[in-house]
Short mmCIF file of C-alpha atoms and ligand atoms in Angstrom, two decimals:
data_model
loop_
_atom_site.label_atom_id
_atom_site.label_comp_id
_atom_site.label_asym_id
_atom_site.label_seq_id
_atom_site.Cartn_x
_atom_site.Cartn_y
_atom_site.Cartn_z
CA UNK P 1 43.15 7.88 -9.08
CA UNK P 2 45.60 10.64 -8.94
CA UNK P 3 49.14 10.59 -9.36
CA UNK P 4 51.21 12.91 -6.84
CA UNK P 5 53.75 15.23 -7.50
CA UNK P 6 57.29 13.96 -6.03
CA UNK P 7 58.66 16.34 -3.42
CA UNK P 8 62.17 15.82 -2.68
CA UNK P 9 64.03 17.90 0.21
CA UNK P 10 67.96 18.66 -0.60
CA UNK P 11 70.88 21.12 0.55
CA UNK P 12 70.54 24.17 -0.54
CA UNK P 13 72.87 25.26 -3.55
CA UNK P 14 72.74 28.53 -4.67
CA UNK P 15 74.72 27.73 -7.62
CA UNK P 16 71.80 25.14 -9.14
CA UNK P 17 69.55 28.02 -9.63
CA UNK P 18 70.55 29.72 -12.70
CA UNK P 19 70.03 26.38 -14.79
CA UNK P 20 66.91 24.99 -12.56
CA UNK P 21 64.27 23.78 -15.01
CA UNK P 22 61.16 25.52 -14.54
CA UNK P 23 60.18 27.76 -11.46
CA UNK P 24 62.13 28.99 -8.57
CA UNK P 25 60.21 29.55 -5.54
CA UNK P 26 61.87 32.50 -3.24
CA UNK P 27 60.44 33.75 0.37
CA UNK P 28 60.42 37.26 0.82
CA UNK P 29 59.26 38.73 4.58
CA UNK P 30 57.18 41.62 4.64
CA UNK P 31 59.70 44.25 5.08
CA UNK P 32 61.00 43.09 1.50
CA UNK P 33 64.61 42.78 2.78
CA UNK P 34 66.33 39.74 0.95
CA UNK P 35 67.90 37.05 2.35
CA UNK P 36 70.63 34.69 1.20
CA UNK P 37 68.57 33.06 -1.18
CA UNK P 38 66.59 35.81 -3.16
CA UNK P 39 69.61 37.57 -2.90
CA UNK P 40 71.56 35.28 -5.18
CA UNK P 41 68.10 35.02 -7.05
CA UNK P 42 68.26 38.77 -7.63
CA UNK P 43 71.93 38.82 -8.56
CA UNK P 44 71.10 36.53 -11.43
CA UNK P 45 68.04 38.23 -12.50
CA UNK P 46 69.59 41.37 -12.50
CA UNK P 47 67.78 43.21 -9.59
CA UNK P 48 64.67 42.02 -10.37
CA UNK P 49 63.59 40.62 -7.12
CA UNK P 50 64.57 43.63 -5.20
CA UNK P 51 62.53 45.71 -7.48
CA UNK P 52 59.32 43.73 -7.01
CA UNK P 53 60.42 43.77 -3.15
CA UNK P 54 60.48 47.28 -3.12
CA UNK P 55 57.51 48.06 -4.91
CA UNK P 56 53.58 48.55 -4.43
CA UNK P 57 52.56 44.99 -5.61
CA UNK P 58 54.33 43.43 -3.07
CA UNK P 59 53.11 46.06 -0.51
CA UNK P 60 49.58 45.20 -1.18
CA UNK P 61 50.03 41.22 -1.31
CA UNK P 62 48.99 39.59 1.89
CA UNK P 63 51.10 37.45 3.78
CA UNK P 64 50.92 33.70 2.39
CA UNK P 65 50.48 35.17 -0.95
CA UNK P 66 52.51 34.48 -4.10
CA UNK P 67 53.15 36.26 -7.48
CA UNK P 68 54.62 34.69 -10.60
CA UNK P 69 57.81 36.85 -12.14
CA UNK P 70 58.19 35.66 -16.04
CA UNK P 71 60.74 35.34 -18.14
CA UNK P 72 63.88 37.06 -16.23
CA UNK P 73 67.06 37.49 -17.13
CA UNK P 74 69.87 35.17 -15.77
CA UNK P 75 67.43 32.46 -15.33
CA UNK P 76 67.01 29.37 -17.62
CA UNK P 77 63.71 28.59 -16.54
CA UNK P 78 60.22 29.85 -16.47
CA UNK P 79 61.11 32.72 -13.65
CA UNK P 80 60.70 33.15 -10.45
CA UNK P 81 57.83 32.80 -7.84
CA UNK P 82 58.22 35.21 -5.21
CA UNK P 83 56.22 34.40 -1.71
CA UNK P 84 55.56 37.03 1.00
CA UNK P 85 56.05 35.05 4.17
CA UNK P 86 57.83 36.17 7.01
CA UNK P 87 59.92 34.05 9.29
CA UNK P 88 57.53 33.73 12.58
CA UNK P 89 54.85 32.55 10.03
CA UNK P 90 52.57 29.53 11.86
CA UNK P 91 51.88 26.66 10.42
CA UNK P 92 48.58 27.41 8.68
CA UNK P 93 50.44 30.59 6.74
CA UNK P 94 53.37 28.40 5.68
CA UNK P 95 51.06 25.99 4.35
CA UNK P 96 49.06 28.44 2.41
CA UNK P 97 52.17 29.62 1.30
CA UNK P 98 53.46 26.36 -0.22
CA UNK P 99 49.93 25.97 -1.84
CA UNK P 100 49.98 29.37 -3.65
CA UNK P 101 53.17 28.36 -4.96
CA UNK P 102 51.91 25.35 -6.09
CA UNK P 103 48.52 26.79 -7.94
CA UNK P 104 51.10 29.09 -9.98
CA UNK P 105 53.47 26.26 -10.77
CA UNK P 106 50.73 23.90 -11.91
CA UNK P 107 52.73 20.87 -13.41
CA UNK P 108 56.13 22.45 -14.25
CA UNK P 109 59.19 21.64 -12.52
CA UNK P 110 60.33 23.62 -9.45
CA UNK P 111 62.96 24.72 -7.20
CA UNK P 112 62.01 26.02 -3.46
CA UNK P 113 64.26 28.18 -1.84
CA UNK P 114 63.52 27.71 2.36
CA UNK P 115 66.87 28.04 3.23
CA UNK P 116 66.71 28.03 7.24
CA UNK P 117 62.99 28.90 7.08
CA UNK P 118 61.84 27.31 10.62
CA UNK P 119 58.34 26.01 8.49
CA UNK P 120 59.66 24.01 5.32
CA UNK P 121 58.31 21.16 6.36
CA UNK P 122 55.05 22.90 6.47
CA UNK P 123 55.56 24.84 3.01
CA UNK P 124 56.08 21.45 1.64
CA UNK P 125 52.81 19.97 2.85
CA UNK P 126 50.82 23.09 1.66
CA UNK P 127 52.81 22.31 -1.95
CA UNK P 128 52.13 18.49 -1.62
CA UNK P 129 48.33 19.32 -0.95
CA UNK P 130 47.42 22.05 -3.86
CA UNK P 131 49.35 20.18 -5.95
CA UNK P 132 46.64 17.63 -6.33
CA UNK P 133 44.74 16.74 -9.59
CA UNK P 134 41.83 14.07 -10.42
CA UNK P 135 43.25 13.31 -13.74
CA UNK P 136 42.99 9.65 -14.23
CA UNK P 137 39.99 10.32 -16.82
CA UNK P 138 41.74 12.85 -18.46
CA UNK P 139 43.29 11.17 -21.87
CA UNK P 140 45.26 14.46 -22.55
CA UNK P 141 43.98 14.28 -26.40
CA UNK P 142 44.62 17.91 -27.64
CA UNK P 143 43.64 19.24 -24.31
CA UNK P 144 45.97 21.91 -23.36
CA UNK P 145 45.04 21.09 -19.34
CA UNK P 146 43.11 23.62 -17.67
CA UNK P 147 43.94 26.19 -14.96
CA UNK P 148 44.55 23.47 -12.30
CA UNK P 149 47.13 21.95 -14.54
CA UNK P 150 44.75 19.16 -15.70
CA UNK P 151 46.64 16.63 -17.99
CA UNK P 152 47.91 18.34 -21.02
CA UNK P 153 49.08 16.40 -23.89
CA UNK P 154 51.26 13.51 -22.13
CA UNK P 155 52.26 16.10 -19.24
CA UNK P 156 52.88 14.73 -15.84
CA UNK P 157 54.14 16.28 -12.73
CA UNK P 158 57.68 18.01 -12.78
CA UNK P 159 59.69 17.23 -9.54
CA UNK P 160 59.85 19.83 -6.60
CA UNK P 161 62.87 20.46 -5.16
CA UNK P 162 62.86 22.02 -1.84
CA UNK P 163 65.72 23.35 -1.05
CA UNK P 164 66.83 23.94 2.68
CA UNK P 165 69.83 23.85 4.76
CA UNK P 166 69.49 20.92 7.13
CA UNK P 167 67.70 18.40 4.62
CA UNK P 168 67.77 15.26 6.66
CA UNK P 169 66.21 17.45 9.45
CA UNK P 170 63.34 18.73 7.10
CA UNK P 171 62.41 15.34 5.97
CA UNK P 172 62.10 13.74 8.93
CA UNK P 173 59.52 16.02 10.35
CA UNK P 174 58.07 16.08 7.03
CA UNK P 175 57.39 12.11 7.43
CA UNK P 176 53.72 12.53 9.38
CA UNK P 177 52.91 15.59 7.25
CA UNK P 178 53.25 13.60 3.78
CA UNK P 179 51.45 10.57 5.88
CA UNK P 180 48.33 13.38 6.29
CA UNK P 181 48.77 14.58 2.74
CA UNK P 182 48.51 10.93 1.64
CA UNK P 183 45.31 10.30 3.54
CA UNK P 184 43.68 13.47 2.13
CA UNK P 185 44.49 12.11 -1.05
CA UNK P 186 42.99 8.80 -0.69
CA UNK P 187 39.98 10.62 0.64
CA UNK P 188 40.12 12.95 -2.39
CA UNK P 189 40.23 10.54 -4.98
CA UNK P 190 37.18 8.13 -3.73
CA UNK P 191 35.35 10.90 -3.33
CA UNK P 192 35.98 12.22 -6.98
CA UNK P 193 35.60 8.99 -8.51
CA UNK P 194 32.38 8.35 -10.41
CA UNK P 195 30.03 5.76 -9.30
CA UNK P 196 30.36 3.70 -12.35
CA UNK P 197 33.89 3.34 -11.26
CA UNK P 198 33.86 3.52 -7.41
CA UNK P 199 30.72 1.01 -6.92
CA UNK P 200 30.63 -0.67 -3.35
CA UNK P 201 32.69 -3.48 -4.47
CA UNK P 202 35.20 -1.54 -5.77
CA UNK P 203 35.28 0.91 -2.53
CA UNK P 204 35.45 -2.41 -0.39
CA UNK P 205 38.57 -3.56 -2.45
CA UNK P 206 40.33 -0.41 -2.12
CA UNK P 207 39.87 -0.62 1.77
CA UNK P 208 41.12 -3.84 1.45
CA UNK P 209 44.18 -3.41 0.17
CA UNK P 210 45.30 -1.22 3.10
CA UNK P 211 46.17 -4.62 4.63
CA UNK P 212 49.18 -3.64 3.23
CA UNK P 213 49.72 -0.43 5.47
CA UNK P 214 48.98 -3.00 8.86
CA UNK P 215 45.49 -2.42 8.96
CA UNK P 216 43.19 -5.24 9.88
CA UNK P 217 40.29 -4.92 7.46
CA UNK P 218 37.45 -7.06 7.59
CA UNK P 219 34.26 -6.89 4.85
CA UNK P 220 30.80 -7.39 5.77
CA UNK P 221 28.37 -9.11 2.87
CA UNK P 222 24.98 -8.88 2.52
CA UNK P 223 24.53 -12.19 4.31
CA UNK P 224 26.25 -11.07 7.19
CA UNK P 225 24.48 -7.71 7.68
CA UNK P 226 21.34 -9.83 7.33
CA UNK P 227 22.22 -11.99 10.18
CA UNK P 228 23.30 -9.00 12.41
CA UNK P 229 19.93 -7.42 11.70
CA UNK P 230 20.87 -4.37 9.69
CA UNK P 231 17.90 -3.97 7.89
CA UNK P 232 17.63 -0.43 7.72
CA UNK P 233 20.98 -0.13 6.05
CA UNK P 234 20.16 -3.16 3.89
CA UNK P 235 16.75 -1.45 2.54
CA UNK P 236 18.72 1.49 1.35
CA UNK P 237 21.04 -0.83 -1.15
CA UNK P 238 18.29 -3.30 -1.94
CA UNK P 239 17.27 -1.15 -5.25
CA UNK P 240 20.91 -1.34 -6.61
CA UNK P 241 22.82 -4.01 -8.41
CA UNK P 242 25.83 -3.40 -6.53
CA UNK P 243 25.40 -5.32 -2.94
CA UNK P 244 25.49 -3.34 0.32
CA UNK P 245 28.35 -3.82 2.34
CA UNK P 246 30.22 -2.91 6.06
CA UNK P 247 33.71 -2.59 6.27
CA UNK P 248 35.40 -2.36 9.52
CA UNK P 249 39.02 -0.88 9.50
CA UNK P 250 41.17 -1.50 12.78
CA UNK P 251 44.35 0.34 13.73
CA UNK P 252 45.67 -0.88 16.89
CA UNK P 253 48.63 1.09 17.80
CA UNK P 254 47.81 1.73 21.07
CA UNK P 255 47.83 0.13 24.58
CA UNK P 256 46.38 -3.71 24.43
CA UNK P 257 42.77 -3.78 25.56
CA UNK P 258 42.44 -0.08 25.78
CA UNK P 259 38.93 1.05 23.91
CA UNK P 260 39.15 2.78 20.52
CA UNK P 261 37.99 5.32 19.15
CA UNK P 262 35.09 4.87 16.79
CA UNK P 263 34.90 6.55 13.26
CA UNK P 264 31.83 5.76 11.25
CA UNK P 265 31.44 6.58 7.65
CA UNK P 266 28.37 7.05 5.27
CA UNK P 267 28.96 5.63 2.32
CA UNK P 268 26.46 6.16 -0.10
CA UNK P 269 28.20 5.82 -3.62
CA UNK P 270 25.62 6.99 -5.55
CA UNK P 271 22.38 8.99 -4.23
CA UNK P 272 19.38 8.78 -6.79
CA UNK P 273 17.02 9.90 -3.76
CA UNK P 274 15.75 6.01 -4.92
CA UNK P 275 11.79 6.06 -5.17
CA UNK P 276 11.70 9.36 -3.69
CA UNK P 277 13.53 10.61 -6.73
CA UNK P 278 16.08 13.46 -6.88
CA UNK P 279 15.65 16.19 -9.50
CA UNK P 280 18.01 15.66 -12.55
CA UNK P 281 19.89 18.83 -12.32
CA UNK P 282 22.72 18.82 -10.21
CA UNK P 283 21.90 14.35 -9.34
CA UNK P 284 25.70 13.89 -10.93
CA UNK P 285 27.12 15.71 -7.58
CA UNK P 286 25.37 12.64 -5.56
CA UNK P 287 28.81 10.47 -6.67
CA UNK P 288 29.86 12.23 -3.40
CA UNK P 289 27.40 11.05 -1.18
CA UNK P 290 30.14 8.41 -0.04
CA UNK P 291 32.31 11.47 1.45
CA UNK P 292 31.79 10.34 5.18
CA UNK P 293 33.34 6.62 4.26
CA UNK P 294 36.01 8.48 2.36
CA UNK P 295 37.32 10.18 5.25
CA UNK P 296 36.85 7.64 7.30
CA UNK P 297 39.05 5.69 5.15
CA UNK P 298 42.10 8.73 4.72
CA UNK P 299 42.47 8.94 8.28
CA UNK P 300 43.05 5.28 8.91
CA UNK P 301 45.37 5.62 6.20
CA UNK P 302 47.33 8.13 7.54
CA UNK P 303 47.19 6.66 11.15
CA UNK P 304 48.97 3.54 9.49
CA UNK P 305 50.97 5.26 7.35
CA UNK P 306 52.39 7.38 10.39
CA UNK P 307 52.42 4.22 12.74
CA UNK P 308 50.08 6.41 15.24
CA UNK P 309 50.34 4.71 18.68
CA UNK P 310 46.21 4.99 19.02
CA UNK P 311 43.82 2.34 18.69
CA UNK P 312 41.19 3.61 16.22
CA UNK P 313 38.53 1.52 14.35
CA UNK P 314 37.09 3.04 11.06
CA UNK P 315 33.52 1.27 10.23
CA UNK P 316 31.96 2.58 6.48
CA UNK P 317 28.65 1.49 5.34
CA UNK P 318 28.73 0.99 1.65
CA UNK P 319 25.54 1.37 -0.28
CA UNK P 320 24.03 2.41 -3.72
CA UNK P 321 20.68 4.64 -3.19
CA UNK P 322 19.00 3.32 -6.66
CA UNK P 323 14.95 3.05 -7.83
CA UNK P 324 14.12 -0.06 -8.97
CA UNK P 325 11.33 -3.04 -8.71
CA UNK P 326 12.91 -4.14 -5.41
CA UNK P 327 13.69 -0.71 -4.08
CA UNK P 328 12.20 0.31 -0.70
CA UNK P 329 9.22 2.42 -0.95
CA UNK P 330 8.14 5.56 1.02
CA UNK P 331 5.91 4.08 3.94
CA UNK P 332 7.78 1.11 4.25
CA UNK P 333 8.91 0.29 7.96
CA UNK P 334 11.93 -1.43 8.57
CA UNK P 335 13.54 -2.77 11.98
CA UNK P 336 17.26 -1.47 12.84
CA UNK P 337 19.84 -3.63 14.31
CA UNK P 338 18.78 -1.72 17.51
CA UNK P 339 15.64 -3.39 17.61
CA UNK P 340 13.73 0.20 16.88
CA UNK P 341 11.47 0.26 13.99
CA UNK P 342 11.59 3.08 11.38
CA UNK P 343 9.17 4.29 9.17
CA UNK P 344 10.75 5.48 5.67
CA UNK P 345 8.74 8.90 4.49
CA UNK P 346 11.21 9.45 1.83
CA UNK P 347 13.68 7.32 0.63
CA UNK P 348 15.99 10.07 0.03
CA UNK P 349 16.72 10.94 4.07
CA UNK P 350 18.61 7.17 3.37
CA UNK P 351 21.94 8.37 5.24
CA UNK P 352 20.75 8.39 8.61
CA UNK P 353 19.66 4.81 8.01
CA UNK P 354 23.07 3.65 6.85
CA UNK P 355 24.81 5.25 9.73
CA UNK P 356 21.70 3.97 12.00
CA UNK P 357 22.94 0.09 12.07
CA UNK P 358 26.61 1.12 11.46
CA UNK P 359 26.58 3.39 14.40
CA UNK P 360 25.01 0.55 16.45
CA UNK P 361 27.36 -2.11 15.34
CA UNK P 362 30.56 0.33 16.09
CA UNK P 363 29.14 0.54 19.92
CA UNK P 364 27.78 -2.89 20.55
CA UNK P 365 31.43 -4.64 18.92
CA UNK P 366 34.10 -2.38 20.04
CA UNK P 367 32.38 -0.37 23.30
CA UNK P 368 34.29 2.63 21.93
CA UNK P 369 35.34 5.80 24.22
CA UNK P 370 33.90 7.88 21.69
CA UNK P 371 32.35 7.52 18.49
CA UNK P 372 32.58 10.27 15.96
CA UNK P 373 30.41 10.10 12.59
CA UNK P 374 30.61 11.69 9.26
CA UNK P 375 28.04 12.25 6.44
CA UNK P 376 27.19 14.12 3.66
CA UNK P 377 23.88 13.87 5.36
CA UNK P 378 21.51 16.92 4.52
CA UNK P 379 21.31 19.59 1.75
CA UNK P 380 19.94 21.79 5.21
CA UNK P 381 23.45 21.95 6.49
CA UNK P 382 24.74 23.65 3.53
CA UNK P 383 21.50 26.31 3.59
CA UNK P 384 22.70 26.91 7.26
CA UNK P 385 26.79 26.96 7.10
CA UNK P 386 27.12 27.23 2.97
CA UNK P 387 30.57 25.41 1.94
CA UNK P 388 32.85 27.19 4.64
CA UNK P 389 32.33 24.98 8.01
CA UNK P 390 30.94 21.48 8.79
CA UNK P 391 28.08 20.86 10.84
CA UNK P 392 29.31 19.73 14.23
CA UNK P 393 26.64 18.03 16.59
CA UNK P 394 27.69 16.65 20.07
CA UNK P 395 26.58 15.28 23.20
CA UNK P 396 29.62 16.21 25.27
CA UNK P 397 31.37 19.54 25.40
CA UNK P 398 34.51 18.34 26.14
CA UNK P 399 35.10 15.97 23.10
CA UNK P 400 33.13 18.75 21.13
CA UNK P 401 35.78 21.09 22.10
CA UNK P 402 38.48 19.01 21.61
CA UNK P 403 37.54 18.36 18.00
CA UNK P 404 36.40 21.89 17.43
CA UNK P 405 40.33 23.07 18.78
CA UNK P 406 41.78 20.09 16.13
CA UNK P 407 39.78 21.77 13.24
CA UNK P 408 40.85 25.25 13.73
CA UNK P 409 44.44 24.51 14.35
CA UNK P 410 44.43 22.23 10.83
CA UNK P 411 42.36 25.35 9.26
CA UNK P 412 39.50 22.95 9.07
CA UNK P 413 36.11 25.15 9.44
CA UNK P 414 33.43 23.56 11.76
CA UNK P 415 30.90 24.89 13.91
CA UNK P 416 28.63 23.36 16.65
CA UNK P 417 25.27 23.09 15.88
CA UNK P 418 22.03 22.75 18.88
CA UNK P 419 20.41 19.27 19.49
CA UNK P 420 17.07 19.20 22.16
CA UNK P 421 14.08 17.31 22.42
CA UNK P 422 12.07 19.61 20.73
CA UNK P 423 13.39 18.79 17.42
CA UNK P 424 13.62 15.11 18.08
CA UNK P 425 9.75 15.23 18.72
CA UNK P 426 9.45 16.16 14.85
CA UNK P 427 10.26 12.42 14.24
CA UNK P 428 7.40 10.98 15.84
CA UNK P 429 5.50 8.38 13.58
CA UNK P 430 1.92 6.65 14.21
CA UNK P 431 2.58 3.75 13.04
CA UNK P 432 6.79 3.06 14.01
CA UNK P 433 8.93 3.81 16.53
CA UNK P 434 10.34 6.84 14.52
CA UNK P 435 10.14 8.11 10.75
CA UNK P 436 13.21 8.98 9.27
CA UNK P 437 12.46 12.73 8.32
CA UNK P 438 11.24 15.66 10.70
CA UNK P 439 10.19 18.04 8.01
CA UNK P 440 11.68 21.08 6.24
CA UNK P 441 12.42 23.08 9.28
CA UNK P 442 15.93 22.50 11.25
CA UNK P 443 16.61 19.62 8.43
CA UNK P 444 20.46 18.96 9.75
CA UNK P 445 19.45 19.23 13.21
CA UNK P 446 16.39 16.55 13.06
CA UNK P 447 18.65 14.49 11.22
CA UNK P 448 21.46 14.21 13.92
CA UNK P 449 18.58 13.94 16.14
CA UNK P 450 17.85 10.64 14.23
CA UNK P 451 21.19 9.51 14.49
CA UNK P 452 21.23 10.20 18.41
CA UNK P 453 18.66 7.48 18.88
CA UNK P 454 21.38 5.19 18.19
CA UNK P 455 24.10 6.35 20.10
CA UNK P 456 24.09 4.60 23.67
CA UNK P 457 23.43 6.99 26.75
CA UNK P 458 26.50 8.35 28.00
CA UNK P 459 28.96 7.76 25.05
CA UNK P 460 30.55 10.79 23.87
CA UNK P 461 29.69 11.08 20.38
CA UNK P 462 30.23 13.74 17.45
CA UNK P 463 28.10 13.99 14.03
CA UNK P 464 29.56 15.64 11.46
CA UNK P 465 27.46 16.64 8.44
CA UNK P 466 29.92 17.63 5.86
CA UNK P 467 27.49 17.69 2.66
CA UNK P 468 28.74 21.30 2.25
CA UNK P 469 32.57 20.59 2.74
CA UNK P 470 33.34 17.26 0.91
CA UNK P 471 33.28 18.66 -2.16
CA UNK P 472 33.51 22.29 -3.48
CA UNK P 473 33.00 24.19 -6.85
CA UNK P 474 35.86 26.42 -6.10
CA UNK P 475 39.30 26.43 -5.65
CA UNK P 476 40.52 26.53 -1.75
CA UNK P 477 44.00 27.71 -0.85
CA UNK P 478 45.10 23.98 -0.52
CA UNK P 479 42.92 22.49 -2.64
CA UNK P 480 41.77 22.79 -6.27
CA UNK P 481 38.00 22.69 -7.01
CA UNK P 482 36.12 19.37 -6.45
CA UNK P 483 36.86 16.90 -3.42
CA UNK P 484 38.56 18.61 -0.56
CA UNK P 485 39.39 15.75 1.83
CA UNK P 486 38.18 18.07 4.68
CA UNK P 487 38.33 16.41 8.11
CA UNK P 488 41.11 14.18 7.59
CA UNK P 489 43.72 16.69 8.81
CA UNK P 490 41.21 17.39 11.79
CA UNK P 491 40.49 13.91 12.81
CA UNK P 492 44.31 13.07 12.90
CA UNK P 493 44.82 15.89 15.20
CA UNK P 494 42.22 14.80 17.32
CA UNK P 495 43.66 11.25 17.77
CA UNK P 496 47.25 13.09 18.35
CA UNK P 497 45.62 14.82 21.22
CA UNK P 498 42.95 12.52 22.77
CA UNK P 499 44.55 9.23 22.17
CA UNK P 500 48.34 9.58 22.09
CA UNK P 501 48.71 11.05 25.37
N1 BES S 1 22.95 12.93 0.17
C1 BES S 1 21.76 13.93 0.58
C2 BES S 1 22.61 15.15 1.47
C3 BES S 1 23.24 15.98 0.32
C4 BES S 1 22.70 16.74 -0.26
C5 BES S 1 24.86 15.68 0.43
C6 BES S 1 23.57 18.04 -0.82
C7 BES S 1 25.15 16.96 -0.45
C8 BES S 1 24.86 17.79 -1.18
C9 BES S 1 21.09 13.19 1.60
O1 BES S 1 20.63 11.88 1.69
C10 BES S 1 19.44 13.81 1.12
O2 BES S 1 19.06 13.62 0.07
N2 BES S 1 19.00 14.10 2.11
C11 BES S 1 17.87 15.01 1.83
C12 BES S 1 16.85 14.88 3.25
C13 BES S 1 15.70 14.93 3.13
C14 BES S 1 14.80 13.92 2.44
C15 BES S 1 15.06 14.83 4.33
C16 BES S 1 18.16 16.27 1.71
O3 BES S 1 19.10 17.07 2.32
O4 BES S 1 17.05 17.00 0.92
MN1 MN S 2 19.43 11.41 0.21
ZN1 ZN S 3 22.76 10.74 0.46
#
């Protein structure tokens, strides 16, 4: 697991700047006019800030970008991080600015002079989100630390002090934002963990530990799943030494008896493809195939941490897809909890088998007002949308629009994809009620059609195919490369707008 950087809000004290360790961050409006804090730094640094703000590099910088001005006179630390940010910045721009500071500061101590910037809380959130490093397995022997501030020799995070004019006020506003960051980190940690550590058992244990936050957590074991008739889900895990599990997390912050929103996640802790084995090249990336379950877990954590006034249930199917003497074979026919039979043409199309039973269970038990499932479901969605946007499939325009709006407000890319009976026909099987693949064409859509067969008539439902967005191979403004935590913020916002009035 990662260790987060600690961020504290303090009263502005201009006399503390000269002796500050590490970096001092100052905000400059696009017109280059120095505010109170920047003027003080400028005086200490013998005019270097005014010179920079009047120069060509500053003129070319985009809003939300930052530059490091190292080794300035009058400062005992590393230097100044100059950030171009207008006072009227919206929350996304302010987060980007915070992220830009974090990227430049790496692990060094940091003094952020936010003064009376109206978005100081959002700047701090961006700073927190970008100050993430999955460094649990960096032993720090001789390694100097990489560009993202990975652990160098014994290096810990320096403290980040954010100086503002009304620290109590800003700290109070940042409480729900830091709950959000914690949820995102929880998701990133789960997604980044290798599969020898994050087995189904370890995953379930980490979810059970959220009991202490006030979540009700139940773990359904294989015998329970067998009794419920979840043969589709169990078939995926039957080649693995790790037992299949379904974990149910309930947050009841809303009105007693009010139908919950259900979040359902694909939690394939490793996807070898099974007997339909994947090629070796890139197979290591399949440690992230539990990304849907990771997002569900992160959202539940955030809701609990900020004591959300909503009823939300999170259900994750935890399995490992391995080839083995007991593994399911291509051609096997399994009966789902719903009762429909499935011909398993390709054991690598396993996520939909897991979700079929998890979706059905969620609806049977909780009769939710809406269901949203998340899954690293298809390579096809990456072909369609790349790593920029999640594929959004929905049977309900109002719910879909609400989600797309929430995602946009949080800066998380999402794009609606079509559904339709012509796609559904590709799932017809000669021997069973359906087969689990619909051919190469429109692979992300036929996968969504498969899931829709396990959603009851008239129930609002969204399927989010996060295969491209759960993990990326380049740094993002608010995350170093690796697990992104995509979706935690959008879903938290959707819960606010949909369930918290
Ligand atoms: N977990 C994969 C999808 C995936 C691919 C996620 C790349 C992240 C990155 C899924 O289980 C899978 O193997 N899907 C197959 C479906 C096919 C067999 C119909 C795919 O996309 O190739
Ligand atoms: Mn697969
Ligand atoms: Zn998979």
